[in-house]
mmCIF file of N, CA and C in Angstrom:
data_model
loop_
_atom_site.group_PDB
_atom_site.id
_atom_site.type_symbol
_atom_site.label_atom_id
_atom_site.label_comp_id
_atom_site.label_asym_id
_atom_site.label_seq_id
_atom_site.Cartn_x
_atom_site.Cartn_y
_atom_site.Cartn_z
ATOM 1 N N MET N 455 69.107 -28.472 -119.207
ATOM 2 C CA MET N 455 67.777 -28.069 -118.785
ATOM 3 C C MET N 455 67.748 -27.794 -117.282
ATOM 4 N N LYS N 456 68.455 -28.628 -116.529
ATOM 5 C CA LYS N 456 68.488 -28.444 -115.085
ATOM 6 C C LYS N 456 69.159 -27.119 -114.721
ATOM 7 N N THR N 457 70.187 -26.745 -115.457
ATOM 8 C CA THR N 457 70.891 -25.481 -115.218
ATOM 9 C C THR N 457 69.970 -24.301 -115.500
ATOM 10 N N VAL N 458 69.190 -24.371 -116.554
ATOM 11 C CA VAL N 458 68.254 -23.296 -116.903
ATOM 12 C C VAL N 458 67.209 -23.145 -115.799
ATOM 13 N N MET N 459 66.686 -24.250 -115.290
ATOM 14 C CA MET N 459 65.694 -24.210 -114.212
ATOM 15 C C MET N 459 66.304 -23.619 -112.946
ATOM 16 N N THR N 460 67.535 -23.976 -112.643
ATOM 17 C CA THR N 460 68.216 -23.449 -111.463
ATOM 18 C C THR N 460 68.411 -21.939 -111.590
ATOM 19 N N ILE N 461 68.840 -21.481 -112.736
ATOM 20 C CA ILE N 461 69.045 -20.048 -112.959
ATOM 21 C C ILE N 461 67.709 -19.304 -112.866
ATOM 22 N N ALA N 462 66.661 -19.863 -113.457
ATOM 23 C CA ALA N 462 65.335 -19.230 -113.404
ATOM 24 C C ALA N 462 64.825 -19.152 -111.968
ATOM 25 N N THR N 463 65.021 -20.220 -111.205
ATOM 26 C CA THR N 463 64.602 -20.235 -109.804
ATOM 27 C C THR N 463 65.365 -19.203 -108.993
ATOM 28 N N LEU N 464 66.657 -19.119 -109.178
ATOM 29 C CA LEU N 464 67.467 -18.121 -108.465
ATOM 30 C C LEU N 464 67.054 -16.703 -108.836
ATOM 31 N N PHE N 465 66.763 -16.471 -110.098
ATOM 32 C CA PHE N 465 66.327 -15.150 -110.536
ATOM 33 C C PHE N 465 65.011 -14.771 -109.861
ATOM 34 N N LEU N 466 64.053 -15.701 -109.843
ATOM 35 C CA LEU N 466 62.772 -15.425 -109.189
ATOM 36 C C LEU N 466 62.953 -15.188 -107.697
ATOM 37 N N TRP N 467 63.784 -15.981 -107.044
ATOM 38 C CA TRP N 467 64.034 -15.817 -105.612
ATOM 39 C C TRP N 467 64.664 -14.457 -105.329
ATOM 40 N N TRP N 468 65.579 -14.018 -106.176
ATOM 41 C CA TRP N 468 66.286 -12.752 -105.994
ATOM 42 C C TRP N 468 65.374 -11.547 -106.222
ATOM 43 N N THR N 469 64.497 -11.630 -107.251
ATOM 44 C CA THR N 469 63.664 -10.485 -107.609
ATOM 45 C C THR N 469 62.328 -10.460 -106.887
ATOM 46 N N MET N 470 61.890 -11.535 -106.288
ATOM 47 C CA MET N 470 60.582 -11.601 -105.648
ATOM 48 C C MET N 470 60.363 -10.513 -104.604
ATOM 49 N N PRO N 471 61.301 -10.247 -103.687
ATOM 50 C CA PRO N 471 61.050 -9.200 -102.703
ATOM 51 C C PRO N 471 60.815 -7.825 -103.317
ATOM 52 N N SER N 472 61.382 -7.542 -104.467
ATOM 53 C CA SER N 472 61.182 -6.231 -105.071
ATOM 54 C C SER N 472 59.756 -6.060 -105.587
ATOM 55 N N PHE N 473 59.039 -7.155 -105.808
ATOM 56 C CA PHE N 473 57.656 -7.085 -106.261
ATOM 57 C C PHE N 473 56.672 -7.245 -105.101
ATOM 58 N N ALA N 474 57.168 -7.263 -103.884
ATOM 59 C CA ALA N 474 56.368 -7.594 -102.720
ATOM 60 C C ALA N 474 55.139 -6.716 -102.560
ATOM 61 N N GLN N 475 55.259 -5.430 -102.751
ATOM 62 C CA GLN N 475 54.131 -4.542 -102.537
ATOM 63 C C GLN N 475 53.561 -4.004 -103.840
ATOM 64 N N LYS N 476 53.845 -4.646 -104.948
ATOM 65 C CA LYS N 476 53.374 -4.163 -106.247
ATOM 66 C C LYS N 476 51.854 -4.152 -106.343
ATOM 67 N N ASP N 477 51.151 -5.040 -105.634
ATOM 68 C CA ASP N 477 49.688 -5.046 -105.674
ATOM 69 C C ASP N 477 49.088 -3.990 -104.759
ATOM 70 N N LEU N 478 49.947 -3.275 -104.036
ATOM 71 C CA LEU N 478 49.501 -2.213 -103.138
ATOM 72 C C LEU N 478 49.814 -0.850 -103.745
ATOM 73 N N GLN N 479 48.991 0.121 -103.433
ATOM 74 C CA GLN N 479 49.193 1.471 -103.964
ATOM 75 C C GLN N 479 50.472 2.113 -103.437
ATOM 76 N N ILE N 480 50.880 1.752 -102.225
ATOM 77 C CA ILE N 480 52.102 2.361 -101.690
ATOM 78 C C ILE N 480 53.326 1.991 -102.507
ATOM 79 N N GLY N 481 53.248 0.900 -103.260
ATOM 80 C CA GLY N 481 54.342 0.555 -104.157
ATOM 81 C C GLY N 481 54.605 1.682 -105.141
ATOM 82 N N GLN N 482 53.530 2.315 -105.593
ATOM 83 C CA GLN N 482 53.661 3.458 -106.488
ATOM 84 C C GLN N 482 54.275 4.656 -105.765
ATOM 85 N N ALA N 483 53.944 4.827 -104.495
ATOM 86 C CA ALA N 483 54.526 5.926 -103.714
ATOM 87 C C ALA N 483 56.036 5.747 -103.582
ATOM 88 N N PHE N 484 56.476 4.523 -103.301
ATOM 89 C CA PHE N 484 57.912 4.262 -103.208
ATOM 90 C C PHE N 484 58.600 4.550 -104.545
ATOM 91 N N GLU N 485 57.971 4.118 -105.638
ATOM 92 C CA GLU N 485 58.534 4.349 -106.969
ATOM 93 C C GLU N 485 58.567 5.839 -107.316
ATOM 94 N N ARG N 486 57.479 6.514 -107.034
ATOM 95 C CA ARG N 486 57.343 7.921 -107.434
ATOM 96 C C ARG N 486 58.224 8.857 -106.616
ATOM 97 N N PHE N 487 58.279 8.641 -105.297
ATOM 98 C CA PHE N 487 58.976 9.585 -104.429
ATOM 99 C C PHE N 487 60.324 9.097 -103.912
ATOM 100 N N GLY N 488 60.676 7.855 -104.188
ATOM 101 C CA GLY N 488 61.897 7.271 -103.646
ATOM 102 C C GLY N 488 63.173 8.018 -103.978
ATOM 103 N N ARG N 489 63.207 8.685 -105.098
ATOM 104 C CA ARG N 489 64.403 9.418 -105.521
ATOM 105 C C ARG N 489 64.145 10.926 -105.630
ATOM 106 N N SER N 490 63.035 11.370 -105.046
ATOM 107 C CA SER N 490 62.682 12.789 -105.115
ATOM 108 C C SER N 490 63.477 13.613 -104.113
ATOM 109 N N LYS N 491 63.602 14.892 -104.413
ATOM 110 C CA LYS N 491 64.282 15.820 -103.510
ATOM 111 C C LYS N 491 63.499 15.912 -102.202
ATOM 112 N N GLY N 492 64.214 15.873 -101.104
ATOM 113 C CA GLY N 492 63.581 15.931 -99.787
ATOM 114 C C GLY N 492 63.090 14.597 -99.270
ATOM 115 N N CYS N 493 63.371 13.525 -100.015
ATOM 116 C CA CYS N 493 62.933 12.177 -99.620
ATOM 117 C C CYS N 493 64.140 11.269 -99.430
ATOM 118 N N LYS N 494 63.970 10.298 -98.554
ATOM 119 C CA LYS N 494 64.995 9.263 -98.355
ATOM 120 C C LYS N 494 64.311 7.914 -98.408
ATOM 121 N N LEU N 495 64.914 6.990 -99.140
ATOM 122 C CA LEU N 495 64.372 5.644 -99.292
ATOM 123 C C LEU N 495 65.395 4.638 -98.801
ATOM 124 N N VAL N 496 64.944 3.718 -97.957
ATOM 125 C CA VAL N 496 65.784 2.622 -97.461
ATOM 126 C C VAL N 496 65.085 1.318 -97.845
ATOM 127 N N VAL N 497 65.822 0.402 -98.459
ATOM 128 C CA VAL N 497 65.272 -0.891 -98.848
ATOM 129 C C VAL N 497 66.192 -1.981 -98.316
ATOM 130 N N LEU N 498 65.624 -2.895 -97.557
ATOM 131 C CA LEU N 498 66.359 -4.048 -97.043
ATOM 132 C C LEU N 498 65.589 -5.311 -97.416
ATOM 133 N N ASN N 499 66.281 -6.292 -97.956
ATOM 134 C CA ASN N 499 65.681 -7.579 -98.279
ATOM 135 C C ASN N 499 66.371 -8.650 -97.447
ATOM 136 N N ASP N 500 65.564 -9.553 -96.892
ATOM 137 C CA ASP N 500 66.073 -10.641 -96.052
ATOM 138 C C ASP N 500 67.022 -10.109 -94.983
ATOM 139 N N ALA N 501 66.493 -9.241 -94.146
ATOM 140 C CA ALA N 501 67.296 -8.582 -93.121
ATOM 141 C C ALA N 501 66.741 -8.874 -91.730
ATOM 142 N N GLU N 502 67.527 -8.527 -90.742
ATOM 143 C CA GLU N 502 67.092 -8.644 -89.357
ATOM 144 C C GLU N 502 67.090 -7.247 -88.757
ATOM 145 N N LEU N 503 65.980 -6.897 -88.102
ATOM 146 C CA LEU N 503 65.836 -5.583 -87.492
ATOM 147 C C LEU N 503 65.360 -5.773 -86.063
ATOM 148 N N LYS N 504 66.185 -5.372 -85.123
ATOM 149 C CA LYS N 504 65.879 -5.498 -83.693
ATOM 150 C C LYS N 504 65.455 -6.919 -83.324
ATOM 151 N N GLY N 505 66.118 -7.888 -83.913
ATOM 152 C CA GLY N 505 65.851 -9.290 -83.586
ATOM 153 C C GLY N 505 64.731 -9.929 -84.392
ATOM 154 N N TYR N 506 64.071 -9.182 -85.251
ATOM 155 C CA TYR N 506 62.988 -9.715 -86.074
ATOM 156 C C TYR N 506 63.486 -9.957 -87.493
ATOM 157 N N ARG N 507 63.178 -11.123 -87.999
ATOM 158 C CA ARG N 507 63.582 -11.485 -89.362
ATOM 159 C C ARG N 507 62.552 -10.913 -90.339
ATOM 160 N N LEU N 508 63.014 -10.077 -91.253
ATOM 161 C CA LEU N 508 62.128 -9.437 -92.217
ATOM 162 C C LEU N 508 62.499 -9.866 -93.633
ATOM 163 N N ARG N 509 61.516 -10.222 -94.385
ATOM 164 C CA ARG N 509 61.753 -10.569 -95.787
ATOM 165 C C ARG N 509 61.959 -9.291 -96.603
ATOM 166 N N VAL N 510 61.115 -8.278 -96.340
ATOM 167 C CA VAL N 510 61.230 -6.984 -97.025
ATOM 168 C C VAL N 510 60.998 -5.869 -96.013
ATOM 169 N N TYR N 511 61.825 -4.840 -96.080
ATOM 170 C CA TYR N 511 61.649 -3.617 -95.293
ATOM 171 C C TYR N 511 61.910 -2.447 -96.228
ATOM 172 N N LYS N 512 60.901 -1.601 -96.412
ATOM 173 C CA LYS N 512 61.063 -0.395 -97.230
ATOM 174 C C LYS N 512 60.587 0.775 -96.396
ATOM 175 N N ALA N 513 61.394 1.810 -96.339
ATOM 176 C CA ALA N 513 61.024 3.007 -95.586
ATOM 177 C C ALA N 513 61.275 4.234 -96.448
ATOM 178 N N LEU N 514 60.303 5.118 -96.451
ATOM 179 C CA LEU N 514 60.392 6.370 -97.185
ATOM 180 C C LEU N 514 60.087 7.507 -96.220
ATOM 181 N N THR N 515 61.015 8.431 -96.085
ATOM 182 C CA THR N 515 60.733 9.658 -95.337
ATOM 183 C C THR N 515 60.603 10.767 -96.366
ATOM 184 N N TYR N 516 59.703 11.691 -96.091
ATOM 185 C CA TYR N 516 59.411 12.725 -97.074
ATOM 186 C C TYR N 516 59.100 14.063 -96.401
ATOM 187 N N LYS N 517 59.226 15.125 -97.189
ATOM 188 C CA LYS N 517 58.890 16.479 -96.759
ATOM 189 C C LYS N 517 57.868 17.041 -97.747
ATOM 190 N N ARG N 518 56.870 17.729 -97.234
ATOM 191 C CA ARG N 518 55.859 18.416 -98.035
ATOM 192 C C ARG N 518 55.087 17.515 -99.003
ATOM 193 N N LEU N 519 54.932 16.248 -98.696
ATOM 194 C CA LEU N 519 54.217 15.326 -99.579
ATOM 195 C C LEU N 519 53.097 14.567 -98.876
ATOM 196 N N SER N 520 52.774 14.962 -97.675
ATOM 197 C CA SER N 520 51.816 14.214 -96.872
ATOM 198 C C SER N 520 50.477 14.012 -97.587
ATOM 199 N N GLY N 521 50.000 15.047 -98.255
ATOM 200 C CA GLY N 521 48.729 14.948 -98.963
ATOM 201 C C GLY N 521 48.765 13.930 -100.084
ATOM 202 N N GLU N 522 49.854 13.920 -100.834
ATOM 203 C CA GLU N 522 49.977 12.982 -101.952
ATOM 204 C C GLU N 522 50.132 11.548 -101.460
ATOM 205 N N VAL N 523 50.939 11.347 -100.419
ATOM 206 C CA VAL N 523 51.147 10.009 -99.870
ATOM 207 C C VAL N 523 49.851 9.478 -99.254
ATOM 208 N N SER N 524 49.059 10.362 -98.649
ATOM 209 C CA SER N 524 47.816 9.916 -98.005
ATOM 210 C C SER N 524 46.829 9.326 -99.013
ATOM 211 N N GLU N 525 46.886 9.761 -100.260
ATOM 212 C CA GLU N 525 46.005 9.189 -101.287
ATOM 213 C C GLU N 525 46.331 7.709 -101.521
ATOM 214 N N TYR N 526 47.604 7.375 -101.525
ATOM 215 C CA TYR N 526 48.012 5.974 -101.674
ATOM 216 C C TYR N 526 47.574 5.160 -100.452
ATOM 217 N N LEU N 527 47.725 5.753 -99.277
ATOM 218 C CA LEU N 527 47.332 5.068 -98.046
ATOM 219 C C LEU N 527 45.823 4.814 -98.009
ATOM 220 N N LYS N 528 45.031 5.793 -98.426
ATOM 221 C CA LYS N 528 43.569 5.633 -98.440
ATOM 222 C C LYS N 528 43.152 4.461 -99.317
ATOM 223 N N ALA N 529 43.807 4.318 -100.456
ATOM 224 C CA ALA N 529 43.477 3.211 -101.363
ATOM 225 C C ALA N 529 43.811 1.864 -100.730
ATOM 226 N N ASP N 530 44.969 1.764 -100.081
ATOM 227 C CA ASP N 530 45.360 0.497 -99.462
ATOM 228 C C ASP N 530 44.567 0.213 -98.193
ATOM 229 N N ARG N 531 44.114 1.250 -97.519
ATOM 230 C CA ARG N 531 43.315 1.086 -96.297
ATOM 231 C C ARG N 531 42.070 0.254 -96.578
ATOM 232 N N LYS N 532 41.497 0.416 -97.763
ATOM 233 C CA LYS N 532 40.283 -0.314 -98.144
ATOM 234 C C LYS N 532 40.519 -1.820 -98.210
ATOM 235 N N LYS N 533 41.761 -2.239 -98.456
ATOM 236 C CA LYS N 533 42.094 -3.664 -98.575
ATOM 237 C C LYS N 533 42.617 -4.261 -97.267
ATOM 238 N N ALA N 534 42.846 -3.425 -96.261
ATOM 239 C CA ALA N 534 43.509 -3.876 -95.027
ATOM 240 C C ALA N 534 42.665 -4.880 -94.250
ATOM 241 N N ARG N 535 43.345 -5.853 -93.655
ATOM 242 C CA ARG N 535 42.696 -6.827 -92.767
ATOM 243 C C ARG N 535 42.556 -6.266 -91.363
ATOM 244 N N LYS N 536 43.515 -5.455 -90.960
ATOM 245 C CA LYS N 536 43.515 -4.876 -89.624
ATOM 246 C C LYS N 536 43.975 -3.429 -89.749
ATOM 247 N N ILE N 537 43.274 -2.527 -89.054
ATOM 248 C CA ILE N 537 43.579 -1.098 -89.124
ATOM 249 C C ILE N 537 43.774 -0.559 -87.716
ATOM 250 N N ARG N 538 44.904 0.089 -87.499
ATOM 251 C CA ARG N 538 45.179 0.764 -86.228
ATOM 252 C C ARG N 538 45.669 2.169 -86.566
ATOM 253 N N GLU N 539 44.934 3.179 -86.103
ATOM 254 C CA GLU N 539 45.285 4.558 -86.425
ATOM 255 C C GLU N 539 45.244 5.428 -85.176
ATOM 256 N N VAL N 540 46.088 6.440 -85.173
ATOM 257 C CA VAL N 540 46.092 7.443 -84.116
ATOM 258 C C VAL N 540 45.531 8.720 -84.729
ATOM 259 N N VAL N 541 44.476 9.260 -84.098
ATOM 260 C CA VAL N 541 43.841 10.476 -84.590
ATOM 261 C C VAL N 541 44.057 11.581 -83.564
ATOM 262 N N ALA N 542 44.566 12.708 -84.034
ATOM 263 C CA ALA N 542 44.768 13.873 -83.167
ATOM 264 C C ALA N 542 44.149 15.090 -83.850
ATOM 265 N N GLU N 543 43.313 15.782 -83.131
ATOM 266 C CA GLU N 543 42.642 16.969 -83.646
ATOM 267 C C GLU N 543 41.921 16.693 -84.967
ATOM 268 N N GLY N 544 41.266 15.530 -85.029
ATOM 269 C CA GLY N 544 40.480 15.160 -86.193
ATOM 270 C C GLY N 544 41.269 14.706 -87.404
ATOM 271 N N ARG N 545 42.556 14.476 -87.231
ATOM 272 C CA ARG N 545 43.428 14.117 -88.353
ATOM 273 C C ARG N 545 44.205 12.853 -88.009
ATOM 274 N N ILE N 546 44.309 11.921 -88.967
ATOM 275 C CA ILE N 546 45.084 10.691 -88.747
ATOM 276 C C ILE N 546 46.556 11.071 -88.774
ATOM 277 N N THR N 547 47.241 10.838 -87.661
ATOM 278 C CA THR N 547 48.647 11.213 -87.560
ATOM 279 C C THR N 547 49.602 10.044 -87.743
ATOM 280 N N SER N 548 49.155 8.835 -87.404
ATOM 281 C CA SER N 548 50.015 7.664 -87.565
ATOM 282 C C SER N 548 49.171 6.405 -87.464
ATOM 283 N N GLY N 549 49.796 5.285 -87.785
ATOM 284 C CA GLY N 549 49.090 4.028 -87.665
ATOM 285 C C GLY N 549 49.747 2.930 -88.462
ATOM 286 N N TYR N 550 49.058 1.791 -88.496
ATOM 287 C CA TYR N 550 49.519 0.694 -89.341
ATOM 288 C C TYR N 550 48.328 -0.081 -89.871
ATOM 289 N N TYR N 551 48.529 -0.665 -91.044
ATOM 290 C CA TYR N 551 47.531 -1.514 -91.677
ATOM 291 C C TYR N 551 48.158 -2.881 -91.907
ATOM 292 N N GLN N 552 47.442 -3.917 -91.475
ATOM 293 C CA GLN N 552 47.886 -5.265 -91.813
ATOM 294 C C GLN N 552 47.169 -5.639 -93.106
ATOM 295 N N MET N 553 47.944 -5.957 -94.111
ATOM 296 C CA MET N 553 47.403 -6.249 -95.432
ATOM 297 C C MET N 553 47.226 -7.760 -95.612
ATOM 298 N N PRO N 554 46.405 -8.174 -96.568
ATOM 299 C CA PRO N 554 46.277 -9.616 -96.839
ATOM 300 C C PRO N 554 47.639 -10.213 -97.185
ATOM 301 N N SER N 555 47.856 -11.438 -96.758
ATOM 302 C CA SER N 555 49.126 -12.122 -97.003
ATOM 303 C C SER N 555 49.323 -12.389 -98.482
ATOM 304 N N SER N 556 50.577 -12.282 -98.911
ATOM 305 C CA SER N 556 50.906 -12.606 -100.293
ATOM 306 C C SER N 556 51.256 -14.083 -100.427
ATOM 307 N N GLN N 557 51.727 -14.673 -99.323
ATOM 308 C CA GLN N 557 52.067 -16.095 -99.276
ATOM 309 C C GLN N 557 51.699 -16.610 -97.896
ATOM 310 N N LYS N 558 51.474 -17.901 -97.794
ATOM 311 C CA LYS N 558 51.124 -18.499 -96.512
ATOM 312 C C LYS N 558 52.257 -18.274 -95.507
ATOM 313 N N GLY N 559 51.901 -17.768 -94.336
ATOM 314 C CA GLY N 559 52.868 -17.542 -93.270
ATOM 315 C C GLY N 559 53.639 -16.234 -93.368
ATOM 316 N N ILE N 560 53.408 -15.468 -94.431
ATOM 317 C CA ILE N 560 54.089 -14.186 -94.613
ATOM 318 C C ILE N 560 53.068 -13.071 -94.405
ATOM 319 N N ASN N 561 53.319 -12.222 -93.420
ATOM 320 C CA ASN N 561 52.432 -11.100 -93.132
ATOM 321 C C ASN N 561 52.996 -9.821 -93.723
ATOM 322 N N ARG N 562 52.086 -8.907 -94.073
ATOM 323 C CA ARG N 562 52.492 -7.638 -94.685
ATOM 324 C C ARG N 562 51.863 -6.483 -93.913
ATOM 325 N N TYR N 563 52.667 -5.452 -93.690
ATOM 326 C CA TYR N 563 52.216 -4.297 -92.918
ATOM 327 C C TYR N 563 52.624 -2.998 -93.601
ATOM 328 N N ILE N 564 51.757 -2.010 -93.497
ATOM 329 C CA ILE N 564 52.063 -0.647 -93.901
ATOM 330 C C ILE N 564 52.019 0.187 -92.626
ATOM 331 N N LEU N 565 53.112 0.876 -92.327
ATOM 332 C CA LEU N 565 53.174 1.772 -91.176
ATOM 333 C C LEU N 565 53.373 3.187 -91.702
ATOM 334 N N PHE N 566 52.831 4.162 -91.001
ATOM 335 C CA PHE N 566 52.974 5.532 -91.474
ATOM 336 C C PHE N 566 52.882 6.518 -90.322
ATOM 337 N N ALA N 567 53.452 7.685 -90.546
ATOM 338 C CA ALA N 567 53.371 8.802 -89.595
ATOM 339 C C ALA N 567 53.362 10.083 -90.404
ATOM 340 N N ASN N 568 52.471 10.990 -90.033
ATOM 341 C CA ASN N 568 52.359 12.278 -90.711
ATOM 342 C C ASN N 568 52.522 13.397 -89.692
ATOM 343 N N GLU N 569 53.376 14.333 -90.008
ATOM 344 C CA GLU N 569 53.587 15.500 -89.150
ATOM 345 C C GLU N 569 52.721 16.654 -89.653
ATOM 346 N N THR N 570 52.571 17.682 -88.834
ATOM 347 C CA THR N 570 51.749 18.829 -89.220
ATOM 348 C C THR N 570 52.368 19.662 -90.336
ATOM 349 N N ASP N 571 53.655 19.524 -90.568
ATOM 350 C CA ASP N 571 54.328 20.303 -91.614
ATOM 351 C C ASP N 571 54.375 19.569 -92.960
ATOM 352 N N GLN N 572 53.474 18.583 -93.152
ATOM 353 C CA GLN N 572 53.389 17.811 -94.389
ATOM 354 C C GLN N 572 54.556 16.847 -94.599
ATOM 355 N N SER N 573 55.369 16.625 -93.587
ATOM 356 C CA SER N 573 56.430 15.629 -93.687
ATOM 357 C C SER N 573 55.941 14.351 -93.016
ATOM 358 N N GLY N 574 56.670 13.269 -93.242
ATOM 359 C CA GLY N 574 56.263 12.027 -92.615
ATOM 360 C C GLY N 574 57.109 10.852 -93.045
ATOM 361 N N ALA N 575 56.597 9.663 -92.736
ATOM 362 C CA ALA N 575 57.300 8.429 -93.058
ATOM 363 C C ALA N 575 56.290 7.374 -93.480
ATOM 364 N N LEU N 576 56.717 6.542 -94.412
ATOM 365 C CA LEU N 576 55.917 5.433 -94.913
ATOM 366 C C LEU N 576 56.811 4.200 -94.883
ATOM 367 N N ILE N 577 56.334 3.125 -94.261
ATOM 368 C CA ILE N 577 57.132 1.909 -94.116
ATOM 369 C C ILE N 577 56.310 0.709 -94.569
ATOM 370 N N TYR N 578 56.950 -0.171 -95.317
ATOM 371 C CA TYR N 578 56.349 -1.442 -95.709
ATOM 372 C C TYR N 578 57.209 -2.547 -95.124
ATOM 373 N N ILE N 579 56.569 -3.479 -94.410
ATOM 374 C CA ILE N 579 57.287 -4.608 -93.804
ATOM 375 C C ILE N 579 56.595 -5.895 -94.221
ATOM 376 N N GLU N 580 57.399 -6.867 -94.573
ATOM 377 C CA GLU N 580 56.892 -8.179 -94.932
ATOM 378 C C GLU N 580 57.740 -9.222 -94.231
ATOM 379 N N GLY N 581 57.090 -10.157 -93.557
ATOM 380 C CA GLY N 581 57.819 -11.217 -92.866
ATOM 381 C C GLY N 581 56.873 -12.085 -92.055
ATOM 382 N N THR N 582 57.452 -12.916 -91.219
ATOM 383 C CA THR N 582 56.650 -13.840 -90.416
ATOM 384 C C THR N 582 56.159 -13.208 -89.118
ATOM 385 N N LEU N 583 56.558 -11.977 -88.843
ATOM 386 C CA LEU N 583 56.161 -11.348 -87.590
ATOM 387 C C LEU N 583 54.667 -11.058 -87.556
ATOM 388 N N GLU N 584 54.122 -11.047 -86.343
ATOM 389 C CA GLU N 584 52.696 -10.818 -86.102
ATOM 390 C C GLU N 584 52.468 -9.350 -85.740
ATOM 391 N N SER N 585 51.199 -8.953 -85.635
ATOM 392 C CA SER N 585 50.890 -7.552 -85.339
ATOM 393 C C SER N 585 51.436 -7.114 -83.978
ATOM 394 N N ASP N 586 51.466 -8.012 -82.986
ATOM 395 C CA ASP N 586 52.073 -7.671 -81.690
ATOM 396 C C ASP N 586 53.562 -7.386 -81.844
ATOM 397 N N ASP N 587 54.209 -8.109 -82.745
ATOM 398 C CA ASP N 587 55.627 -7.877 -83.008
ATOM 399 C C ASP N 587 55.862 -6.495 -83.609
ATOM 400 N N ILE N 588 54.938 -6.050 -84.446
ATOM 401 C CA ILE N 588 55.045 -4.706 -85.045
ATOM 402 C C ILE N 588 55.023 -3.660 -83.935
ATOM 403 N N LEU N 589 54.109 -3.819 -82.988
ATOM 404 C CA LEU N 589 54.032 -2.865 -81.878
ATOM 405 C C LEU N 589 55.301 -2.890 -81.035
ATOM 406 N N LYS N 590 55.838 -4.076 -80.785
ATOM 407 C CA LYS N 590 57.101 -4.170 -80.028
ATOM 408 C C LYS N 590 58.250 -3.548 -80.806
ATOM 409 N N LEU N 591 58.266 -3.781 -82.099
ATOM 410 C CA LEU N 591 59.318 -3.241 -82.952
ATOM 411 C C LEU N 591 59.296 -1.707 -82.944
ATOM 412 N N CYS N 592 58.091 -1.151 -83.018
ATOM 413 C CA CYS N 592 57.960 0.311 -83.095
ATOM 414 C C CYS N 592 57.994 1.004 -81.735
ATOM 415 N N TYR N 593 57.404 0.391 -80.731
ATOM 416 C CA TYR N 593 57.232 1.073 -79.454
ATOM 417 C C TYR N 593 57.932 0.402 -78.274
ATOM 418 N N GLY N 594 58.599 -0.726 -78.541
ATOM 419 C CA GLY N 594 59.263 -1.448 -77.468
ATOM 420 C C GLY N 594 60.527 -0.750 -77.011
ATOM 421 N N LYS N 595 61.070 -1.228 -75.887
ATOM 422 C CA LYS N 595 62.319 -0.662 -75.361
ATOM 423 C C LYS N 595 63.456 -0.945 -76.324
ATOM 424 N N ARG N 596 64.351 -0.009 -76.427
ATOM 425 C CA ARG N 596 65.482 -0.155 -77.346
ATOM 426 C C ARG N 596 66.700 -0.624 -76.621
#
């Protein structure tokens, strides 16, 4: 019985990061466009990026899909705890949303950038980092 519990616990620990953004609409965007032509998907679990420990990092770059991806972002924007957006010429070009935590001490963020040619990037980050850390990660010195 103890062996079965250990195996079940390890399975849950291993698969948990893959379900991290399932309650968010962008999870569908990653699923739908992750293997599409003109798109690139990067997934890192329990990784370190520029000195920050991340539980989950998912990044999707895309071409000619900005309109479709923005629909997923609009849905998740309604649930966001914190919203930071850059608007240029009346259009949201980039930003980040801090989403409600899935677990105590674990913060979740959606970052995005849209270009005028309908290309862009969508990033999901989950970890102990704070919103100031997100800004340092994205805009800090390299």
